[in-house]
Amino acid sequence: MDPQKPAIQRIAVIRGDGIGQEVIPQAVKAIQAAGAAVELTEFDWGADRYLRDGITVPPEGFAMLARDFDAILIGAFGDPRVKTNIHAKEILLGLRFKMDLYANLRPVRLLDEALCPLKGVEPSDLDLVVLRENTEGVYTDAGGVFKPGTPDEIATQEDINTRKGVERIIRYAFEYCREHHKLDGSPRSKVLMCDKSNAMTHAGGLWQRVFKEVSAEYPQITAQHMYVDALCMHMVRDPRQFDVIVTNNMFGDIITDLAAGLQGGLGMAASGNIHPGKTSMFEPVHGSAPPIAGKNLANPFGAILAAAMMLRHMGLTAEADRIEAAVLEAVRQKKTTQDIGGPLGTREAGEWVADRVAGEKER
Ligand code: NAD
Ligand code: IPM
Ligand code: MN
C-alpha cells in the first residue's frame, strides 16, 4: 500500500442534472460492489438546488473539495429551466478552471465491434486517447458584448492560450504516451497535435512552437500534426491511425463527441479532469440529455467507466480492472441499454454490472 495514501480515501459525488441523476447511482453501485476502500459523500449541486436557493457552488466549495476529498465523481449539468446555464458554467467549468484540472483525458475505446458504426473496425483498431486542454482557450469567458440588442451589437469571445497552459498539456500528452500501453499490451508511440494554425495563426503559432520544442525532448515518440478539420475526416475514414491526440479546449470538446460516436455513442465515453497531485474530477463525456431524463433509458456505462478511471487514478487498480471487465462482459452479453442494442434499462444494466463486479454472475 502507498504510505502516502490513507486507508480509506474520500470521494465527493455530484449527480447534477437530468440523466446525471440516473447514471451516477449506477457508478456508485459498481464502486461499492468492487469493495473499494472509499467513503462517498453526496452533494446536491445542480439545477434543482440553484432553482431552490440560488446557490450554484456554496462559498468555499472548491476549497472544501480540494481539502477534504481525494477525488470527485460528477454526472452532468444542464437543465432547460435554467436558460442562462449559469449553474453548469459555475459548477462544471468551475471545477475544471478553479481547481486547475488542466488535463482532460478522454480515452476512446471500442469494447465490441458491434458498437462501431464503421465497417470492419475491431476493438484493437480503436484505442486512442484525447488530451484536451481544460483551463483556457475560448472557455475562459474573456470577452463581452457591446451595444447588446442593437443593430450595432458586437460580441467577442477571446481565445486565451498561455505558454504555461499549452506547454503543460503537451508535456502531459508525451508523458502519457511514454507511460501507458494500449489495451492489447502494445506500447503507445505517437503524439499528434491538432490545431487550426493555418487560420488561427496567433494561437496556432504558439501551439506549433511549443509542440516542436517539447517533442524534441521525446525522440522515441513520433510527433505528428493535423489540422482539426482534416482530423475529423480521418477519424471517420480510418481511426486506426490515431494513438495520443493533444489539442485545445474547444477542438477537444468537438472531436471527443465525434470519437464517442465511434465507441457506440455518448453513453460509452468516460473522462478524467486531472492535475497530477491535486484532487481530480471524473465524469462521463455526455451531458444531461433532457429528452431521455427520468425514463430509465440512459446508458450508465460512461459513468461507470468514469468511476473505474477514478479508482485507477486513486491507485485502486484491482477494483478498476474488475469494473472495466464487468462492463466489457455486459457489452459482450448484450446486458445493456437500448442505445447500444440491449434490452435493459439504466438501473438494470447498472445492477448487472454491479452483480458481476461483486462476483455474483457466472464466469
Ligand atoms: P447530451 O450529451 O446530453 O446528449 C446528446 C445526445 O446523446 C442525445 O441524443 C442524448 O439522448 C444522447 N445521450 C447522451 N448521453 C446518453 C446516455 N448516457 N445514454 C444514451 N444516450 C445518451 O448533449 P446535448 O443534448 O447537447 O446537451 C444537453 C444538456 O447537457 C445541455 O444543457 C448541455 O449544455 C449539457 N451538457 C453537459 C455536459 C456536462 O455536464 N459534462 C456535457 C455535455 C452537455
Ligand atoms: C463537455 C461538455 C462541456 C464542455 C459543456 C457542457 C460546457 O460539452 O464536457 O464535453 O464543452 O466542455
Ligand atoms: Mn462536450
CSV table of C-alpha atoms and ligand atoms in Angstrom, one decimal:
chain,number,residue,atom,x,y,z
A,1,MET,CA,0.0,0.0,0.0
A,2,ASP,CA,1.1,3.5,-0.8
A,3,PRO,CA,2.2,5.0,2.6
A,4,GLN,CA,1.1,8.4,1.3
A,5,LYS,CA,-2.5,7.3,0.8
A,6,PRO,CA,-4.9,7.0,3.7
A,7,ALA,CA,-6.5,3.5,4.2
A,8,ILE,CA,-9.9,4.9,3.3
A,9,GLN,CA,-10.0,7.5,0.5
A,10,ARG,CA,-12.7,10.0,0.2
A,11,ILE,CA,-14.8,10.7,-2.9
A,12,ALA,CA,-17.2,13.6,-3.5
A,13,VAL,CA,-20.2,12.6,-5.6
A,14,ILE,CA,-22.3,15.2,-7.5
A,15,ARG,CA,-25.1,13.7,-9.7
A,16,GLY,CA,-26.1,17.0,-11.2
A,17,ASP,CA,-29.0,17.3,-13.6
A,18,GLY,CA,-31.0,15.1,-16.0
A,19,ILE,CA,-29.6,11.7,-16.6
A,20,GLY,CA,-26.7,12.5,-14.2
A,21,GLN,CA,-29.3,11.7,-11.5
A,22,GLU,CA,-29.7,8.2,-13.0
A,23,VAL,CA,-26.3,7.2,-14.2
A,24,ILE,CA,-24.2,8.3,-11.2
A,25,PRO,CA,-26.1,6.0,-8.7
A,26,GLN,CA,-25.2,3.1,-11.0
A,27,ALA,CA,-21.5,4.1,-11.0
A,28,VAL,CA,-21.7,4.3,-7.2
A,29,LYS,CA,-23.1,0.8,-7.1
A,30,ALA,CA,-20.2,-0.5,-9.1
A,31,ILE,CA,-17.7,1.2,-6.8
A,32,GLN,CA,-19.4,-0.4,-3.8
A,33,ALA,CA,-19.7,-3.8,-5.4
A,34,ALA,CA,-15.9,-3.7,-6.0
A,35,GLY,CA,-15.4,-3.3,-2.3
A,36,ALA,CA,-13.2,-0.2,-2.9
A,37,ALA,CA,-11.8,1.3,0.3
A,38,VAL,CA,-13.5,4.6,-0.2
A,39,GLU,CA,-16.0,6.8,1.6
A,40,LEU,CA,-18.6,8.5,-0.7
A,41,THR,CA,-20.2,11.8,0.2
A,42,GLU,CA,-23.0,13.3,-2.0
A,43,PHE,CA,-23.5,16.9,-2.8
A,44,ASP,CA,-26.7,18.3,-4.3
A,45,TRP,CA,-25.1,21.0,-6.5
A,46,GLY,CA,-27.1,21.4,-9.7
A,47,ALA,CA,-30.2,22.9,-11.3
A,48,ASP,CA,-32.7,21.9,-8.6
A,49,ARG,CA,-30.6,23.4,-5.8
A,50,TYR,CA,-30.0,26.5,-7.8
A,51,LEU,CA,-33.7,27.0,-8.6
A,52,ARG,CA,-34.4,26.4,-4.9
A,53,ASP,CA,-31.9,28.7,-3.2
A,54,GLY,CA,-29.9,30.5,-5.9
A,55,ILE,CA,-26.7,28.7,-5.0
A,56,THR,CA,-24.6,27.1,-7.6
A,57,VAL,CA,-21.4,26.4,-5.7
A,58,PRO,CA,-21.6,27.1,-1.9
A,59,PRO,CA,-19.0,29.5,-0.5
A,60,GLU,CA,-15.5,27.9,-0.3
A,61,GLY,CA,-17.0,24.9,-2.2
A,62,PHE,CA,-14.0,24.2,-4.4
A,63,ALA,CA,-11.5,24.8,-1.5
A,64,MET,CA,-13.6,22.2,0.6
A,65,LEU,CA,-13.4,19.7,-2.2
A,66,ALA,CA,-9.6,20.1,-2.7
A,67,ARG,CA,-9.1,19.9,1.1
A,68,ASP,CA,-11.4,17.1,2.1
A,69,PHE,CA,-11.6,14.8,-0.9
A,70,ASP,CA,-9.2,12.6,-2.8
A,71,ALA,CA,-11.4,12.6,-6.0
A,72,ILE,CA,-14.7,13.8,-7.4
A,73,LEU,CA,-17.2,12.0,-9.5
A,74,ILE,CA,-19.9,14.0,-11.3
A,75,GLY,CA,-22.8,13.4,-13.6
A,76,ALA,CA,-23.8,16.2,-15.9
A,77,PHE,CA,-25.1,19.8,-15.7
A,78,GLY,CA,-27.7,21.4,-18.0
A,79,ASP,CA,-31.4,22.0,-17.4
A,80,PRO,CA,-33.9,23.6,-19.7
A,81,ARG,CA,-35.3,25.5,-16.8
A,82,VAL,CA,-32.0,27.4,-16.4
A,83,LYS,CA,-31.8,29.3,-19.6
A,84,THR,CA,-28.6,31.1,-18.8
A,85,ASN,CA,-26.9,27.7,-18.0
A,86,ILE,CA,-25.2,29.7,-15.2
A,87,HIS,CA,-25.1,26.8,-12.7
A,88,ALA,CA,-23.4,24.5,-15.3
A,89,LYS,CA,-20.9,27.1,-16.0
A,90,GLU,CA,-20.2,27.8,-12.4
A,91,ILE,CA,-20.1,24.1,-11.2
A,92,LEU,CA,-18.7,22.2,-14.2
A,93,LEU,CA,-16.4,24.8,-15.6
A,94,GLY,CA,-15.7,26.0,-12.0
A,95,LEU,CA,-14.4,22.5,-11.1
A,96,ARG,CA,-12.2,22.4,-14.1
A,97,PHE,CA,-10.9,26.0,-14.0
A,98,LYS,CA,-10.8,26.9,-10.3
A,99,MET,CA,-9.3,23.5,-9.3
A,100,ASP,CA,-6.9,23.9,-12.2
A,101,LEU,CA,-7.6,20.5,-13.6
A,102,TYR,CA,-5.7,21.1,-16.8
A,103,ALA,CA,-5.6,17.7,-18.5
A,104,ASN,CA,-9.0,16.4,-19.7
A,105,LEU,CA,-8.2,12.8,-20.5
A,106,ARG,CA,-10.8,11.2,-22.8
A,107,PRO,CA,-10.0,7.6,-23.8
A,108,VAL,CA,-11.7,6.4,-26.9
A,109,ARG,CA,-12.0,2.6,-26.9
A,110,LEU,CA,-14.2,0.2,-28.8
A,111,LEU,CA,-15.3,-2.6,-26.5
A,112,ASP,CA,-17.1,-4.6,-29.1
A,113,GLU,CA,-17.1,-4.5,-32.9
A,114,ALA,CA,-20.9,-4.3,-32.9
A,115,LEU,CA,-20.8,-0.9,-31.3
A,116,CYS,CA,-18.9,0.9,-34.0
A,117,PRO,CA,-20.9,2.4,-36.9
A,118,LEU,CA,-17.9,2.0,-39.2
A,119,LYS,CA,-17.4,-1.2,-41.3
A,120,GLY,CA,-14.7,-3.6,-40.3
A,121,VAL,CA,-13.4,-1.7,-37.3
A,122,GLU,CA,-12.4,-4.0,-34.4
A,123,PRO,CA,-11.6,-3.2,-30.8
A,124,SER,CA,-7.9,-3.4,-31.5
A,125,ASP,CA,-8.3,-0.7,-34.2
A,126,LEU,CA,-9.8,1.9,-31.9
A,127,ASP,CA,-7.8,2.6,-28.7
A,128,LEU,CA,-6.8,6.2,-28.7
A,129,VAL,CA,-6.8,8.9,-26.1
A,130,VAL,CA,-7.5,12.6,-26.5
A,131,LEU,CA,-5.8,15.1,-24.1
A,132,ARG,CA,-7.9,18.2,-24.2
A,133,GLU,CA,-6.6,21.4,-22.6
A,134,ASN,CA,-9.1,22.1,-19.9
A,135,THR,CA,-8.4,25.5,-18.3
A,136,GLU,CA,-8.2,28.1,-21.1
A,137,GLY,CA,-8.9,28.6,-24.8
A,138,VAL,CA,-12.3,30.0,-25.7
A,139,TYR,CA,-13.8,28.7,-22.4
A,140,THR,CA,-12.2,31.4,-20.2
A,141,ASP,CA,-15.2,33.8,-20.5
A,142,ALA,CA,-12.9,36.6,-21.7
A,143,GLY,CA,-14.9,38.9,-24.0
A,144,GLY,CA,-18.1,40.7,-23.8
A,145,VAL,CA,-21.0,42.2,-25.6
A,146,PHE,CA,-21.1,45.9,-26.7
A,147,LYS,CA,-24.4,47.6,-27.6
A,148,PRO,CA,-26.4,44.5,-26.9
A,149,GLY,CA,-29.7,44.1,-28.7
A,150,THR,CA,-29.0,46.9,-31.2
A,151,PRO,CA,-28.1,46.6,-34.9
A,152,ASP,CA,-24.6,47.6,-33.9
A,153,GLU,CA,-24.1,44.8,-31.4
A,154,ILE,CA,-20.6,43.4,-31.1
A,155,ALA,CA,-19.8,40.1,-29.3
A,156,THR,CA,-16.3,39.0,-28.7
A,157,GLN,CA,-15.1,35.6,-27.3
A,158,GLU,CA,-11.4,35.6,-26.7
A,159,ASP,CA,-9.2,32.6,-27.3
A,160,ILE,CA,-6.7,32.6,-24.4
A,161,ASN,CA,-3.6,30.5,-24.9
A,162,THR,CA,-0.8,30.8,-22.4
A,163,ARG,CA,2.7,29.5,-22.8
A,164,LYS,CA,2.4,27.7,-19.5
A,165,GLY,CA,-1.0,26.2,-20.3
A,166,VAL,CA,0.0,25.0,-23.8
A,167,GLU,CA,3.3,23.6,-22.6
A,168,ARG,CA,1.8,21.6,-19.6
A,169,ILE,CA,-0.9,19.9,-21.7
A,170,ILE,CA,1.6,19.0,-24.5
A,171,ARG,CA,4.1,17.7,-22.0
A,172,TYR,CA,1.3,15.7,-20.2
A,173,ALA,CA,0.5,14.1,-23.6
A,174,PHE,CA,4.1,13.0,-24.2
A,175,GLU,CA,4.4,11.7,-20.6
A,176,TYR,CA,1.1,9.8,-21.0
A,177,CYS,CA,2.3,8.3,-24.3
A,178,ARG,CA,5.5,7.2,-22.6
A,179,GLU,CA,3.9,5.7,-19.6
A,180,HIS,CA,0.8,3.9,-21.0
A,181,HIS,CA,0.2,0.9,-23.1
A,182,LYS,CA,-2.7,0.1,-25.3
A,183,LEU,CA,-5.3,-2.4,-24.1
A,184,ASP,CA,-3.6,-5.1,-26.1
A,185,GLY,CA,-0.3,-4.5,-24.3
A,186,SER,CA,1.5,-2.8,-27.2
A,187,PRO,CA,3.3,0.4,-26.3
A,188,ARG,CA,1.9,3.8,-27.3
A,189,SER,CA,4.2,5.5,-29.7
A,190,LYS,CA,2.7,8.6,-31.3
A,191,VAL,CA,1.5,12.0,-30.2
A,192,LEU,CA,-0.5,14.1,-32.7
A,193,MET,CA,-1.1,17.8,-32.1
A,194,CYS,CA,-4.4,19.0,-33.6
A,195,ASP,CA,-4.9,22.7,-34.2
A,196,LYS,CA,-6.2,25.2,-36.8
A,197,SER,CA,-2.9,27.1,-37.1
A,198,ASN,CA,-3.5,27.8,-40.8
A,199,ALA,CA,-6.3,30.2,-39.9
A,200,MET,CA,-5.8,31.0,-36.3
A,201,THR,CA,-2.2,31.9,-36.6
A,202,HIS,CA,-1.5,33.7,-33.3
A,203,ALA,CA,-2.7,30.9,-31.0
A,204,GLY,CA,-1.7,28.2,-33.5
A,205,GLY,CA,1.8,29.6,-33.8
A,206,LEU,CA,2.3,29.2,-30.0
A,207,TRP,CA,1.0,25.6,-30.1
A,208,GLN,CA,3.2,24.8,-33.1
A,209,ARG,CA,6.4,26.2,-31.4
A,210,VAL,CA,5.7,24.6,-28.0
A,211,PHE,CA,4.9,21.2,-29.7
A,212,LYS,CA,8.2,21.3,-31.6
A,213,GLU,CA,10.2,22.2,-28.5
A,214,VAL,CA,8.6,19.6,-26.2
A,215,SER,CA,8.5,16.8,-28.8
A,216,ALA,CA,12.3,17.2,-29.2
A,217,GLU,CA,12.6,16.0,-25.6
A,218,TYR,CA,10.9,12.7,-26.5
A,219,PRO,CA,12.9,11.4,-29.5
A,220,GLN,CA,11.4,7.9,-29.1
A,221,ILE,CA,7.9,9.2,-29.6
A,222,THR,CA,6.7,10.1,-33.1
A,223,ALA,CA,5.3,13.6,-33.2
A,224,GLN,CA,2.6,14.4,-35.7
A,225,HIS,CA,0.3,17.3,-36.7
A,226,MET,CA,-3.1,17.5,-38.2
A,227,TYR,CA,-5.5,20.4,-38.8
A,228,VAL,CA,-8.7,19.8,-36.9
A,229,ASP,CA,-10.9,19.7,-40.0
A,230,ALA,CA,-8.7,17.1,-41.6
A,231,LEU,CA,-8.6,15.1,-38.3
A,232,CYS,CA,-12.4,14.9,-38.3
A,233,MET,CA,-12.3,13.4,-41.8
A,234,HIS,CA,-9.6,10.9,-40.9
A,235,MET,CA,-11.2,9.9,-37.6
A,236,VAL,CA,-14.2,8.7,-39.6
A,237,ARG,CA,-12.3,7.2,-42.5
A,238,ASP,CA,-9.6,5.5,-40.6
A,239,PRO,CA,-9.5,5.8,-36.8
A,240,ARG,CA,-6.8,3.1,-36.6
A,241,GLN,CA,-4.0,5.7,-37.3
A,242,PHE,CA,-4.5,7.6,-34.1
A,243,ASP,CA,-2.8,7.0,-30.8
A,244,VAL,CA,-2.5,10.1,-28.4
A,245,ILE,CA,-4.1,13.3,-29.6
A,246,VAL,CA,-3.4,16.6,-27.9
A,247,THR,CA,-5.5,19.7,-28.6
A,248,ASN,CA,-7.1,22.8,-27.2
A,249,ASN,CA,-10.2,23.1,-25.2
A,250,MET,CA,-12.8,23.6,-27.9
A,251,PHE,CA,-11.4,21.2,-30.5
A,252,GLY,CA,-11.0,18.6,-27.8
A,253,ASP,CA,-14.7,19.0,-26.9
A,254,ILE,CA,-15.8,18.5,-30.5
A,255,ILE,CA,-13.6,15.7,-31.5
A,256,THR,CA,-14.4,13.7,-28.4
A,257,ASP,CA,-18.1,13.7,-29.2
A,258,LEU,CA,-17.2,12.5,-32.7
A,259,ALA,CA,-14.9,9.9,-31.3
A,260,ALA,CA,-17.7,8.9,-28.8
A,261,GLY,CA,-19.8,8.1,-31.9
A,262,LEU,CA,-17.2,5.6,-32.9
A,263,GLN,CA,-17.3,3.9,-29.5
A,264,GLY,CA,-21.1,3.3,-29.5
A,265,GLY,CA,-22.3,6.8,-28.7
A,266,LEU,CA,-22.0,9.3,-25.8
A,267,GLY,CA,-23.3,6.7,-23.3
A,268,MET,CA,-20.0,4.8,-23.6
A,269,ALA,CA,-17.5,7.6,-23.2
A,270,ALA,CA,-15.6,8.4,-19.9
A,271,SER,CA,-13.3,11.2,-18.9
A,272,GLY,CA,-10.9,12.4,-16.3
A,273,ASN,CA,-10.1,16.1,-15.4
A,274,ILE,CA,-6.7,15.8,-13.9
A,275,HIS,CA,-4.0,17.8,-12.3
A,276,PRO,CA,-1.3,15.4,-11.0
A,277,GLY,CA,-1.1,15.6,-7.3
A,278,LYS,CA,-4.4,17.6,-6.9
A,279,THR,CA,-7.9,16.4,-6.2
A,280,SER,CA,-9.1,15.4,-9.7
A,281,MET,CA,-12.6,15.0,-11.1
A,282,PHE,CA,-14.1,12.2,-13.3
A,283,GLU,CA,-17.3,12.3,-15.4
A,284,PRO,CA,-19.0,10.7,-18.3
A,285,VAL,CA,-18.5,12.8,-21.5
A,286,HIS,CA,-22.2,13.1,-22.2
A,287,GLY,CA,-24.5,15.8,-20.9
A,288,SER,CA,-27.8,15.8,-19.0
A,289,ALA,CA,-29.8,14.6,-22.1
A,290,PRO,CA,-33.1,16.2,-21.1
A,291,PRO,CA,-35.3,14.3,-23.6
A,292,ILE,CA,-34.4,10.9,-22.1
A,293,ALA,CA,-34.0,12.0,-18.5
A,294,GLY,CA,-36.1,10.3,-15.8
A,295,LYS,CA,-37.1,7.5,-18.2
A,296,ASN,CA,-34.6,4.8,-17.1
A,297,LEU,CA,-33.2,4.9,-20.7
A,298,ALA,CA,-29.7,6.4,-20.2
A,299,ASN,CA,-26.7,4.2,-20.7
A,300,PRO,CA,-24.9,4.2,-17.4
A,301,PHE,CA,-21.6,2.7,-18.8
A,302,GLY,CA,-19.9,6.0,-19.5
A,303,ALA,CA,-20.4,7.0,-15.8
A,304,ILE,CA,-19.4,3.5,-14.6
A,305,LEU,CA,-16.2,3.6,-16.7
A,306,ALA,CA,-15.5,7.1,-15.4
A,307,ALA,CA,-15.7,5.7,-11.9
A,308,ALA,CA,-13.3,3.0,-12.9
A,309,MET,CA,-10.9,5.6,-14.3
A,310,MET,CA,-11.2,7.5,-11.0
A,311,LEU,CA,-10.4,4.4,-8.9
A,312,ARG,CA,-7.4,3.6,-11.1
A,313,HIS,CA,-6.2,7.2,-10.6
A,314,MET,CA,-6.6,6.7,-6.9
A,315,GLY,CA,-4.3,3.6,-7.0
A,316,LEU,CA,-7.3,1.2,-6.7
A,317,THR,CA,-6.2,-0.8,-9.7
A,318,ALA,CA,-7.7,-4.2,-9.0
A,319,GLU,CA,-11.1,-2.6,-8.3
A,320,ALA,CA,-10.9,-0.6,-11.5
A,321,ASP,CA,-9.9,-3.7,-13.5
A,322,ARG,CA,-12.9,-5.6,-12.2
A,323,ILE,CA,-15.4,-2.8,-13.1
A,324,GLU,CA,-14.0,-2.4,-16.6
A,325,ALA,CA,-14.1,-6.2,-17.1
A,326,ALA,CA,-17.7,-6.3,-16.0
A,327,VAL,CA,-18.7,-3.5,-18.4
A,328,LEU,CA,-16.9,-5.4,-21.2
A,329,GLU,CA,-18.8,-8.6,-20.4
A,330,ALA,CA,-22.1,-6.7,-20.2
A,331,VAL,CA,-21.5,-5.4,-23.7
A,332,ARG,CA,-20.5,-8.8,-25.0
A,333,GLN,CA,-23.6,-10.4,-23.5
A,334,LYS,CA,-25.8,-7.5,-24.6
A,335,LYS,CA,-26.8,-6.7,-21.0
A,336,THR,CA,-27.1,-3.1,-22.0
A,337,THR,CA,-29.4,-0.2,-22.6
A,338,GLN,CA,-31.2,0.3,-25.9
A,339,ASP,CA,-28.8,2.9,-27.3
A,340,ILE,CA,-26.2,0.2,-27.8
A,341,GLY,CA,-28.7,-2.6,-28.7
A,342,GLY,CA,-29.6,-4.2,-25.5
A,343,PRO,CA,-33.0,-4.7,-23.8
A,344,LEU,CA,-32.2,-3.2,-20.3
A,345,GLY,CA,-33.0,0.0,-18.5
A,346,THR,CA,-30.4,2.2,-16.8
A,347,ARG,CA,-31.0,0.6,-13.4
A,348,GLU,CA,-31.0,-3.0,-14.7
A,349,ALA,CA,-27.8,-2.5,-16.8
A,350,GLY,CA,-26.1,-0.9,-13.7
A,351,GLU,CA,-27.3,-3.7,-11.5
A,352,TRP,CA,-26.0,-6.4,-13.9
A,353,VAL,CA,-22.6,-4.8,-13.8
A,354,ALA,CA,-22.6,-4.4,-10.0
A,355,ASP,CA,-23.5,-8.0,-9.6
A,356,ARG,CA,-20.8,-9.1,-12.0
A,357,VAL,CA,-18.3,-6.9,-10.1
A,358,ALA,CA,-19.3,-8.5,-6.8
A,359,GLY,CA,-18.7,-11.9,-8.4
A,360,GLU,CA,-22.4,-12.9,-8.3
A,361,LYS,CA,-22.7,-13.6,-12.0
A,362,GLU,CA,-21.4,-16.8,-13.6
A,363,ARG,CA,-18.0,-16.5,-15.1
B,1,NAD,P1,-26.0,15.3,-24.4
B,1,NAD,O1,-24.7,14.6,-24.3
B,1,NAD,O2,-26.8,15.4,-23.2
B,1,NAD,O3,-26.9,14.4,-25.5
B,1,NAD,C1,-26.5,14.3,-26.8
B,1,NAD,C2,-27.2,13.0,-27.4
B,1,NAD,O4,-26.7,11.8,-26.9
B,1,NAD,C3,-28.7,13.0,-27.1
B,1,NAD,O5,-29.3,12.4,-28.2
B,1,NAD,C4,-28.8,12.1,-25.9
B,1,NAD,O6,-30.1,11.4,-25.8
B,1,NAD,C5,-27.7,11.1,-26.2
B,1,NAD,N1,-27.1,10.6,-24.9
B,1,NAD,C6,-26.2,11.3,-24.1
B,1,NAD,N2,-25.9,10.6,-23.1
B,1,NAD,C7,-26.5,9.4,-23.2
B,1,NAD,C8,-26.6,8.2,-22.4
B,1,NAD,N3,-25.9,8.1,-21.3
B,1,NAD,N4,-27.3,7.2,-22.9
B,1,NAD,C9,-28.0,7.3,-24.0
B,1,NAD,N5,-28.0,8.3,-24.8
B,1,NAD,C10,-27.3,9.4,-24.4
B,1,NAD,O7,-25.7,16.6,-25.1
B,1,NAD,P2,-26.8,17.9,-25.5
B,1,NAD,O8,-28.1,17.3,-25.9
B,1,NAD,O9,-26.0,18.7,-26.5
B,1,NAD,O10,-26.9,18.7,-24.2
B,1,NAD,C11,-27.9,18.5,-23.2
B,1,NAD,C12,-27.5,19.3,-22.0
B,1,NAD,O11,-26.4,18.8,-21.4
B,1,NAD,C13,-27.2,20.8,-22.3
B,1,NAD,O12,-27.6,21.6,-21.2
B,1,NAD,C14,-25.7,20.8,-22.3
B,1,NAD,O13,-25.1,22.1,-22.1
B,1,NAD,C15,-25.4,19.8,-21.2
B,1,NAD,N6,-24.1,19.1,-21.3
B,1,NAD,C16,-23.4,18.9,-20.1
B,1,NAD,C17,-22.2,18.2,-20.1
B,1,NAD,C18,-21.5,18.0,-18.8
B,1,NAD,O14,-22.1,18.3,-17.7
B,1,NAD,N7,-20.4,17.5,-18.8
B,1,NAD,C19,-21.7,17.7,-21.3
B,1,NAD,C20,-22.4,17.9,-22.5
B,1,NAD,C21,-23.6,18.6,-22.5
B,2,IPM,C1,-18.2,18.5,-22.1
B,2,IPM,C2,-19.3,19.5,-22.3
B,2,IPM,C3,-19.0,20.9,-21.7
B,2,IPM,C4,-17.8,21.4,-22.5
B,2,IPM,C5,-20.1,21.9,-21.7
B,2,IPM,C6,-21.3,21.4,-21.0
B,2,IPM,C7,-19.7,23.2,-21.2
B,2,IPM,O1,-19.7,19.6,-23.6
B,2,IPM,O2,-17.8,18.2,-21.0
B,2,IPM,O3,-17.7,18.0,-23.2
B,2,IPM,O4,-17.9,22.0,-23.5
B,2,IPM,O5,-16.7,21.1,-22.0
B,3,MN,MN,-18.8,18.1,-24.9
